[in-house]
Structure formats: C-alpha cells, structure tokens
Amino acid sequence: YVPNPLDVPDGELEYVSFNEQNNIEVWWNNVTDSNIISNILYDGSNSRLQRGSINKNETYLHKISAPKDASCYNLTYFDRCDQEGKSMNKHCPVILELSSDKDFSVTLNWSAYMGWNVVDFYTVYIVDKKGNLNQIARVTSDILSYTHEWLCNSSYTYVIRASSGDLNSWSNREAITPRYHGITERPSIKVASVDEDSKINVKWEH
C-alpha cells in the first residue's frame, strides 16, 4: 500500500469558544481512519499550536492575554507517511466590545462567528454577581449590535452566544459601568406662594 496524499481527510473543527476566564477552547472530532495518526492545530498566522496523537484529546485550550488577541483556528491531519492533508474552514470566535456614549445605556458590538455554514442567531446575556446568565435579547445572524437601556450607576457584565443547530460558541465576557447622569444636589425651595386661591407658585434654587 502506497499512501496517497489525496486520501488524507480534510481537517475540520467543530467550534471555537471563549470560556469564563476569557481564554479560547478549540473543539473537534477526530477521524477514525487507521491511516491517520496525528493532527496539527494552527492559529490565524499559521503558527502551530499543537501536534497531537489522533487517539488523544479533541480539545485545546489557548490561553491569551486579552480578547483582542483571539485568533482564527484550523486543523489538519497527518498520515503514517507524515503527509499532511488540507484544512476546511477556519473558525473565528465572537469578540465582544462595549461602549457607553449615552446616559443610562450600554452599546454592545460583536464580531460575527466564522466557520459554520450558517449562524442561526445570537443571544445576549447579562451575567449577575453569582455568575448566572440572564437573557436580555436574541437577534438574527445579520445583527451584530444591541443597545441596553435604562441602566443604573453600576457595573454590568455581558456575554454573547452564537448558535448553529446544536452547537454553541460564547464570546468573551466584558464589564462596563454605563455613563450615568445623576442629581448631585437636590434643589431647595426658596419661595412658595398661592396666587388668587387658584395657582401655586414655587421657586427653587440649585
């Protein structure tokens, strides 16, 4: 038997996702071809992150210093003669950014998940102090922003979930305190009077 490089199956990732610590988890399903012995995981700059045995883990944890350092990822397989196959679509996670340009509101902007044939929808969550997720919106895949309004002078943490069938990928978790214009000093009433038993006139100063 002479191995043919064309017989090496294309490497395919299942999904990539941020975890709660804002590191990247990469998942795939290994092939069962007895001629395939290893795989290589690449990042967006085609740097090798891992070369592993086909019989071992089907996940990889990529620790990054900040969400903006997240990359796209792809996988290839090697046969017994060390011939490398091709890779299918690169997978890129959702990266969330927050801003607050108006009082009492936060604007969420995120990048599209890339790698699946289709993204069904994005779900927007607030993460409470106990780490519980509270859904506040669900939008179609062509919408990549959301404005959360009527907020208080407090810190809010958000996360986005991209969904495709039974697969889900999470964005990074980001926190922000919205711009808040509160009353810093209560007005004091200076004069209150009644005119002609019909109108009440009140004058105050700040």
Rosetta silent file (secondary structure, phi, psi, omega in degrees, C-alpha in Angstrom):
SEQUENCE: YVPNPLDVPDGELEYVSFNEQNNIEVWWNNVTDSNIISNILYDGSNSRLQRGSINKNETYLHKISAPKDASCYNLTYFDRCDQEGKSMNKHCPVILELSSDKDFSVTLNWSAYMGWNVVDFYTVYIVDKKGNLNQIARVTSDILSYTHEWLCNSSYTYVIRASSGDLNSWSNREAITPRYHGITERPSIKVASVDEDSKINVKWEH
SCORE:     score description
SCORE:     0.000 S_00000001
   1 L     0.000  125.233  176.953    0.000    0.000    0.000 S_00000001
   2 L  -109.302  112.920 -177.603    1.361    3.390   -1.057 S_00000001
   3 L   -61.260  140.377  177.751   -0.389    6.241    0.787 S_00000001
   4 L  -107.918  124.726 -179.777   -1.895    8.918   -1.400 S_00000001
   5 H   -55.863  -26.535 -179.931   -1.842   12.478   -0.014 S_00000001
   6 H   -71.551  -15.966  179.370   -5.266   12.960   -1.518 S_00000001
   7 H   -83.623  -10.070  178.256   -6.588   10.249    0.799 S_00000001
   8 L   -72.542  121.022 -176.685   -5.772   12.291    3.903 S_00000001
   9 L   -66.277  152.157  176.535   -9.134   13.678    5.090 S_00000001
  10 L   -67.461  137.473  175.956   -9.645   17.395    5.443 S_00000001
  11 E   -75.419  136.026 -177.539   -9.266   18.664    8.986 S_00000001
  12 L  -139.024  124.766  174.373  -12.460   20.152   10.363 S_00000001
  13 E   -82.938  153.460  175.278  -13.089   21.957   13.644 S_00000001
  14 E   -87.097  -50.137  174.345  -16.407   21.694   15.423 S_00000001
  15 E  -169.325  163.716  169.892  -16.273   25.109   17.089 S_00000001
  16 E  -124.328  149.243 -173.521  -14.103   27.581   18.999 S_00000001
  17 E  -157.426  145.381  168.016  -15.342   29.454   22.057 S_00000001
  18 E   -72.731  145.647  170.174  -14.255   31.708   24.889 S_00000001
  19 L   -99.206 -175.125 -175.239  -14.511   30.178   28.351 S_00000001
  20 L   -66.804  -19.791  178.390  -15.396   32.055   31.551 S_00000001
  21 L   -92.354    7.488 -179.272  -11.745   33.074   32.020 S_00000001
  22 L    64.548   30.091  167.001  -11.687   34.644   28.527 S_00000001
  23 L  -102.325  167.357 -174.311   -9.356   32.009   27.120 S_00000001
  24 E  -102.115  129.845  172.225  -10.121   30.109   23.912 S_00000001
  25 E  -107.413  130.845 -179.580  -11.291   26.494   23.765 S_00000001
  26 E  -114.092  130.102 -176.013  -10.983   24.719   20.409 S_00000001
  27 E  -125.354  144.295  176.270  -13.035   21.558   19.765 S_00000001
  28 E  -153.203  167.984  174.154  -13.002   18.967   17.002 S_00000001
  29 L  -112.593  120.116  179.894  -13.945   15.348   16.261 S_00000001
  30 L   -69.617  150.507  176.650  -11.048   13.082   15.308 S_00000001
  31 L   -77.831  163.157 -179.754  -11.376   10.814   12.293 S_00000001
  32 L  -106.607    9.724  179.569  -11.414    7.016   12.672 S_00000001
  33 L   -66.540  123.216 -177.384   -9.190    6.312    9.650 S_00000001
  34 L   -68.160  -15.966  179.222   -6.451    3.864   10.749 S_00000001
  35 L   -83.667  -12.802 -179.135   -4.019    5.500    8.325 S_00000001
  36 E   -96.798  126.726 -173.290   -4.285    8.857   10.142 S_00000001
  37 E  -117.099  -17.271 -177.295   -2.036    9.114   13.173 S_00000001
  38 E  -156.444  169.466  175.220   -1.880   12.775   14.209 S_00000001
  39 E  -139.218  163.080  176.080   -3.246   16.259   13.745 S_00000001
  40 E  -130.269  134.996  175.876   -1.961   19.802   13.945 S_00000001
  41 E  -104.561  129.559 -179.600   -3.852   22.834   15.197 S_00000001
  42 E  -114.284  152.838  170.707   -2.931   26.198   13.693 S_00000001
  43 L   -97.108 -173.536 -173.516   -3.783   29.736   14.682 S_00000001
  44 L   -64.666  -21.920  177.869   -4.629   32.581   12.308 S_00000001
  45 L   -95.419   13.596 -179.434   -0.991   33.287   11.489 S_00000001
  46 L    63.593   25.828  172.440   -0.462   29.591   10.637 S_00000001
  47 L   -83.666  138.725  179.946    1.640   29.064   13.751 S_00000001
  48 E   -74.986  122.202  176.700    1.460   25.532   15.122 S_00000001
  49 E   -92.179  -32.829 -175.678   -0.268   25.463   18.479 S_00000001
  50 E  -163.233  139.223  165.876   -0.282   21.704   18.954 S_00000001
  51 E  -119.672  119.747 -173.301    0.565   18.438   17.231 S_00000001
  52 E  -129.626  161.364  175.450   -1.261   15.593   18.893 S_00000001
  53 E   -68.463  145.359 -178.600   -1.986   11.902   18.583 S_00000001
  54 L   -67.288  -18.629 -177.042   -5.221   11.064   16.831 S_00000001
  55 L   -94.117    3.243 -176.143   -6.238    8.920   19.819 S_00000001
  56 L  -104.759 -154.111 -171.112   -5.933   11.697   22.382 S_00000001
  57 L   -55.296  150.945  175.320   -7.851   14.823   23.278 S_00000001
  58 L  -113.489   31.794  178.195  -10.218   16.501   20.873 S_00000001
  59 E  -149.958  156.037  179.995   -9.899   19.897   22.508 S_00000001
  60 E  -143.796  135.758  177.831   -7.227   22.525   23.060 S_00000001
  61 E  -102.601  117.674  178.835   -7.071   25.450   25.489 S_00000001
  62 E  -105.042  108.149 -179.682   -5.389   28.537   24.060 S_00000001
  63 L   -82.809  128.205 -178.564   -4.500   30.971   26.831 S_00000001
  64 L  -126.734  158.620 -176.175   -4.453   34.579   25.680 S_00000001
  65 L   -83.417  -26.394 -179.428   -3.683   37.838   27.461 S_00000001
  66 L  -156.079  151.752 -179.290   -6.726   39.764   26.161 S_00000001
  67 H   -54.303  -33.433 -179.852   -9.789   39.022   23.992 S_00000001
  68 H   -64.626  -16.441  178.693   -8.358   41.148   21.167 S_00000001
  69 H   -86.340   -0.895  178.070   -5.543   38.588   20.938 S_00000001
  70 L   -62.192  149.954 -173.871   -8.008   35.846   19.982 S_00000001
  71 L  -123.439  179.377  165.903   -7.281   34.232   16.650 S_00000001
  72 L   -96.863  156.682 -172.073   -8.880   32.087   13.987 S_00000001
  73 E  -136.445  148.799  173.387   -8.070   28.384   14.056 S_00000001
  74 E  -148.852  162.360 -170.756   -7.851   25.441   11.674 S_00000001
  75 E  -129.903  141.259  171.816   -6.890   21.751   11.838 S_00000001
  76 E  -130.772  159.527  178.431   -5.069   19.336    9.532 S_00000001
  77 E  -112.493  154.081  176.799   -4.388   15.569    9.701 S_00000001
  78 E  -122.320  139.960  176.676   -1.210   13.575    9.039 S_00000001
  79 E   -92.852 -174.560 -175.588   -0.993   10.002    7.744 S_00000001
  80 L   -64.826  -21.528  178.068    1.606    7.339    8.599 S_00000001
  81 L   -95.936   13.799  177.720    3.986    8.731    5.994 S_00000001
  82 L    63.573   31.210  175.380    3.751   12.198    7.552 S_00000001
  83 L   -91.643  129.843 -175.097    1.785   13.559    4.652 S_00000001
  84 E   -94.074  133.916  175.778   -0.394   16.483    5.648 S_00000001
  85 L   -85.012 -171.884 -179.453   -3.955   16.894    4.417 S_00000001
  86 L   -93.176  168.893  176.906   -5.895   20.077    3.841 S_00000001
  87 E  -113.496  145.768  172.797   -7.959   22.111    6.244 S_00000001
  88 L   -84.813 -154.958 -173.530  -11.573   23.103    5.893 S_00000001
  89 L   -57.615  140.185  169.610  -12.955   26.454    7.074 S_00000001
  90 L   -71.543  147.705  177.116  -11.124   28.412    9.720 S_00000001
  91 E  -111.955  132.132 -178.170  -13.156   29.071   12.854 S_00000001
  92 E  -126.020  129.151 -176.918  -13.101   32.502   14.491 S_00000001
  93 L   -75.369  166.442  174.771  -14.790   33.255   17.851 S_00000001
  94 L   -78.498  128.701  177.047  -17.161   36.100   18.632 S_00000001
  95 L  -112.997  121.929 -175.385  -15.332   39.077   20.136 S_00000001
  96 E  -100.013  136.587  173.450  -17.491   41.442   22.193 S_00000001
  97 E  -128.572  144.793 -177.985  -16.808   45.141   22.773 S_00000001
  98 E  -120.319  149.170  173.736  -18.796   47.529   24.999 S_00000001
  99 E  -149.880  159.391  177.930  -19.250   51.288   24.987 S_00000001
 100 L  -140.515   94.692 -177.774  -21.432   53.844   26.751 S_00000001
 101 L  -101.243  -10.918  178.864  -21.864   57.078   24.814 S_00000001
 102 L  -125.548  150.955  179.988  -25.310   57.969   26.162 S_00000001
 103 L   -59.227  139.453  171.289  -26.568   58.264   29.712 S_00000001
 104 L    67.500   16.032 -177.631  -28.045   55.127   31.270 S_00000001
 105 L  -139.988  155.400  176.418  -27.235   52.872   28.279 S_00000001
 106 E  -128.404  134.483  175.584  -24.605   50.414   27.016 S_00000001
 107 E  -105.158  127.337  177.961  -23.974   49.526   23.374 S_00000001
 108 E  -103.682  128.858  172.914  -22.733   46.023   22.597 S_00000001
 109 E  -126.392  136.454 -179.122  -20.880   45.357   19.334 S_00000001
 110 E  -140.766  156.626  177.188  -19.517   41.947   18.395 S_00000001
 111 L   -82.500  153.579  178.773  -17.789   40.211   15.511 S_00000001
 112 L   -73.095  142.938  171.669  -19.568   37.501   13.547 S_00000001
 113 L   -70.112  137.512  179.028  -18.758   33.879   14.305 S_00000001
 114 E  -124.551  139.842  177.239  -16.948   32.355   11.346 S_00000001
 115 L   134.085  -36.756  175.820  -16.528   28.686   10.447 S_00000001
 116 L   -81.146  158.644  175.450  -20.030   27.235   10.437 S_00000001
 117 L   -64.253  -35.213 -179.946  -22.103   27.087    7.274 S_00000001
 118 L  -151.939  143.324  169.428  -24.715   29.216    8.984 S_00000001
 119 L  -100.993  125.303 -177.553  -25.233   31.008   12.314 S_00000001
 120 L   -74.020  -46.312 -178.653  -28.858   30.706   13.419 S_00000001
 121 E  -168.800  168.119  172.846  -28.901   33.580   15.918 S_00000001
 122 E  -117.281  137.629  177.979  -27.016   35.448   18.638 S_00000001
 123 E  -114.194  133.971 -177.917  -28.255   35.583   22.225 S_00000001
 124 E  -103.854  130.334 -178.943  -27.320   38.467   24.533 S_00000001
 125 E  -126.663  150.072  162.776  -26.892   37.809   28.253 S_00000001
 126 E  -102.141  138.231  177.560  -26.149   39.742   31.414 S_00000001
 127 E  -101.271  120.113 -178.976  -24.015   37.876   33.934 S_00000001
 128 L   -80.915  179.840 -174.436  -25.105   38.544   37.518 S_00000001
 129 L   -64.905  -21.684  178.353  -22.822   38.662   40.555 S_00000001
 130 L   -91.414    0.821 -179.844  -23.300   34.920   41.148 S_00000001
 131 L    88.692    4.332  178.550  -22.313   34.080   37.579 S_00000001
 132 L   -76.318  147.263 -179.871  -25.849   33.288   36.437 S_00000001
 133 E   -98.818  130.576  178.039  -26.821   34.191   32.881 S_00000001
 134 E  -121.235  113.764 -177.960  -29.928   36.284   32.261 S_00000001
 135 E   -69.292  132.921  177.226  -31.062   36.559   28.653 S_00000001
 136 E  -119.328  -14.289  179.684  -31.972   40.085   27.546 S_00000001
 137 E  -165.667  155.920  169.768  -32.171   39.682   23.757 S_00000001
 138 E  -137.334  128.159 -175.694  -31.953   37.297   20.812 S_00000001
 139 E  -128.310  158.156  178.509  -31.139   38.641   17.356 S_00000001
 140 E   -70.837  165.795 -171.219  -30.757   37.185   13.879 S_00000001
 141 L   -67.897  -15.635  179.507  -27.319   36.411   12.496 S_00000001
 142 L   -86.919   -4.774  179.323  -27.141   39.590   10.407 S_00000001
 143 L  -103.255  125.756 -175.550  -27.359   41.798   13.520 S_00000001
 144 L  -124.594   28.540  177.163  -24.086   42.371   15.360 S_00000001
 145 E  -154.965  159.770  178.604  -25.040   45.046   17.892 S_00000001
 146 E  -158.715  141.278  177.108  -27.510   45.721   20.677 S_00000001
 147 E  -112.585  124.277  178.367  -28.231   48.680   22.974 S_00000001
 148 E  -102.426  121.518 -171.574  -29.236   48.007   26.573 S_00000001
 149 L  -115.019  173.358  178.301  -31.068   50.977   28.068 S_00000001
 150 L    57.866   52.429 -178.100  -32.434   52.300   31.367 S_00000001
 151 L  -101.372  165.746 -178.476  -29.430   51.207   33.395 S_00000001
 152 L  -103.755  179.011  178.884  -28.179   52.306   36.799 S_00000001
 153 L   -83.177   73.491 -174.652  -24.863   53.556   38.109 S_00000001
 154 L  -151.724  164.010  178.138  -23.463   50.049   38.472 S_00000001
 155 L   -83.828  136.227  178.500  -21.167   47.603   36.688 S_00000001
 156 E  -123.644  135.434  178.257  -22.773   45.289   34.113 S_00000001
 157 E  -112.514  133.758 -176.031  -21.162   42.176   32.614 S_00000001
 158 E  -125.181  156.832  173.926  -22.257   40.875   29.216 S_00000001
 159 E  -152.383  148.536 -179.476  -21.621   37.816   27.038 S_00000001
 160 E  -114.067  140.098  174.020  -22.876   36.743   23.589 S_00000001
 161 E  -116.755  124.896  172.959  -23.740   33.200   22.487 S_00000001
 162 E   -95.500  138.309 -176.128  -23.630   32.230   18.811 S_00000001
 163 E  -129.179  139.265  174.028  -25.752   29.192   17.883 S_00000001
 164 E  -143.158  102.168 -174.615  -25.815   26.860   14.902 S_00000001
 165 L    61.893 -124.404  179.554  -28.073   23.856   15.366 S_00000001
 166 L   -88.969   -0.788 -177.202  -26.852   22.049   18.496 S_00000001
 167 E   -95.062  142.314  178.257  -23.524   23.900   18.518 S_00000001
 168 E  -135.267  143.819  175.480  -22.856   26.984   20.636 S_00000001
 169 E  -133.711  134.971 -176.869  -19.927   29.356   20.901 S_00000001
 170 E  -103.421  145.835  173.637  -19.504   32.022   23.580 S_00000001
 171 L   -80.468  178.189  168.721  -17.893   35.422   23.286 S_00000001
 172 L   -66.830  154.845  174.946  -15.547   36.963   25.823 S_00000001
 173 L   -94.427  129.579 -178.270  -17.153   38.371   28.969 S_00000001
 174 E  -129.536  143.304 -179.585  -16.893   42.139   29.262 S_00000001
 175 E  -119.359  149.689  179.244  -17.908   44.513   32.053 S_00000001
 176 E  -156.625  149.395  169.100  -18.721   48.218   31.955 S_00000001
 177 L  -104.668  117.722 -175.477  -20.295   50.914   34.109 S_00000001
 178 L   -65.286  155.137  172.905  -22.621   52.976   31.896 S_00000001
 179 L   -61.065  132.767 -171.320  -22.409   56.712   31.672 S_00000001
 180 L  -138.035  123.772  179.441  -24.734   57.959   34.369 S_00000001
 181 L  -110.026   94.844 -179.920  -26.043   61.461   34.949 S_00000001
 182 L   -98.203  169.844  176.397  -27.478   61.593   38.439 S_00000001
 183 L   -83.289  112.906 -175.813  -28.703   64.521   40.508 S_00000001
 184 L   -81.029  -25.231 -178.812  -25.692   65.544   42.530 S_00000001
 185 L  -144.986  125.453 -179.700  -27.522   68.114   44.684 S_00000001
 186 L   -71.147  138.582  177.676  -31.210   68.292   45.476 S_00000001
 187 L   -68.416  149.270  177.527  -32.840   71.682   44.756 S_00000001
 188 E  -111.214  134.812 -179.647  -34.027   73.676   47.759 S_00000001
 189 E   -72.908  129.518 -178.697  -37.341   75.511   47.700 S_00000001
 190 E   -97.922  -47.673 -178.583  -36.886   79.237   48.122 S_00000001
 191 E  -140.423  135.918  172.091  -40.433   80.631   47.867 S_00000001
 192 E  -131.375  126.662 -177.461  -43.872   79.005   47.738 S_00000001
 193 E  -144.149  161.540  178.744  -46.975   81.156   47.373 S_00000001
 194 E  -114.253  126.842  178.976  -50.618   80.955   46.330 S_00000001
 195 E  -102.699  120.233  172.953  -51.963   83.383   43.736 S_00000001
 196 L    53.383   33.483  177.743  -55.655   84.268   43.847 S_00000001
 197 L    56.381   21.465 -177.111  -56.507   80.981   45.542 S_00000001
 198 L  -130.619  -29.258 -176.319  -56.000   79.196   42.255 S_00000001
 199 E  -126.225  143.030  175.041  -52.318   78.790   41.448 S_00000001
 200 E  -107.290  121.755  178.214  -49.366   77.660   43.476 S_00000001
 201 E  -104.831  127.332 -179.854  -46.082   79.271   42.541 S_00000001
 202 E  -124.521  129.235  174.713  -42.895   77.560   43.641 S_00000001
 203 E  -118.380  137.866  179.793  -39.381   78.961   43.160 S_00000001
 204 E  -139.125  166.996  176.902  -36.250   76.966   43.940 S_00000001
 205 E  -131.869  148.801 -179.124  -32.518   77.189   43.555 S_00000001
 206 L   -86.971    0.000    0.000  -29.928   74.502   42.726 S_00000001
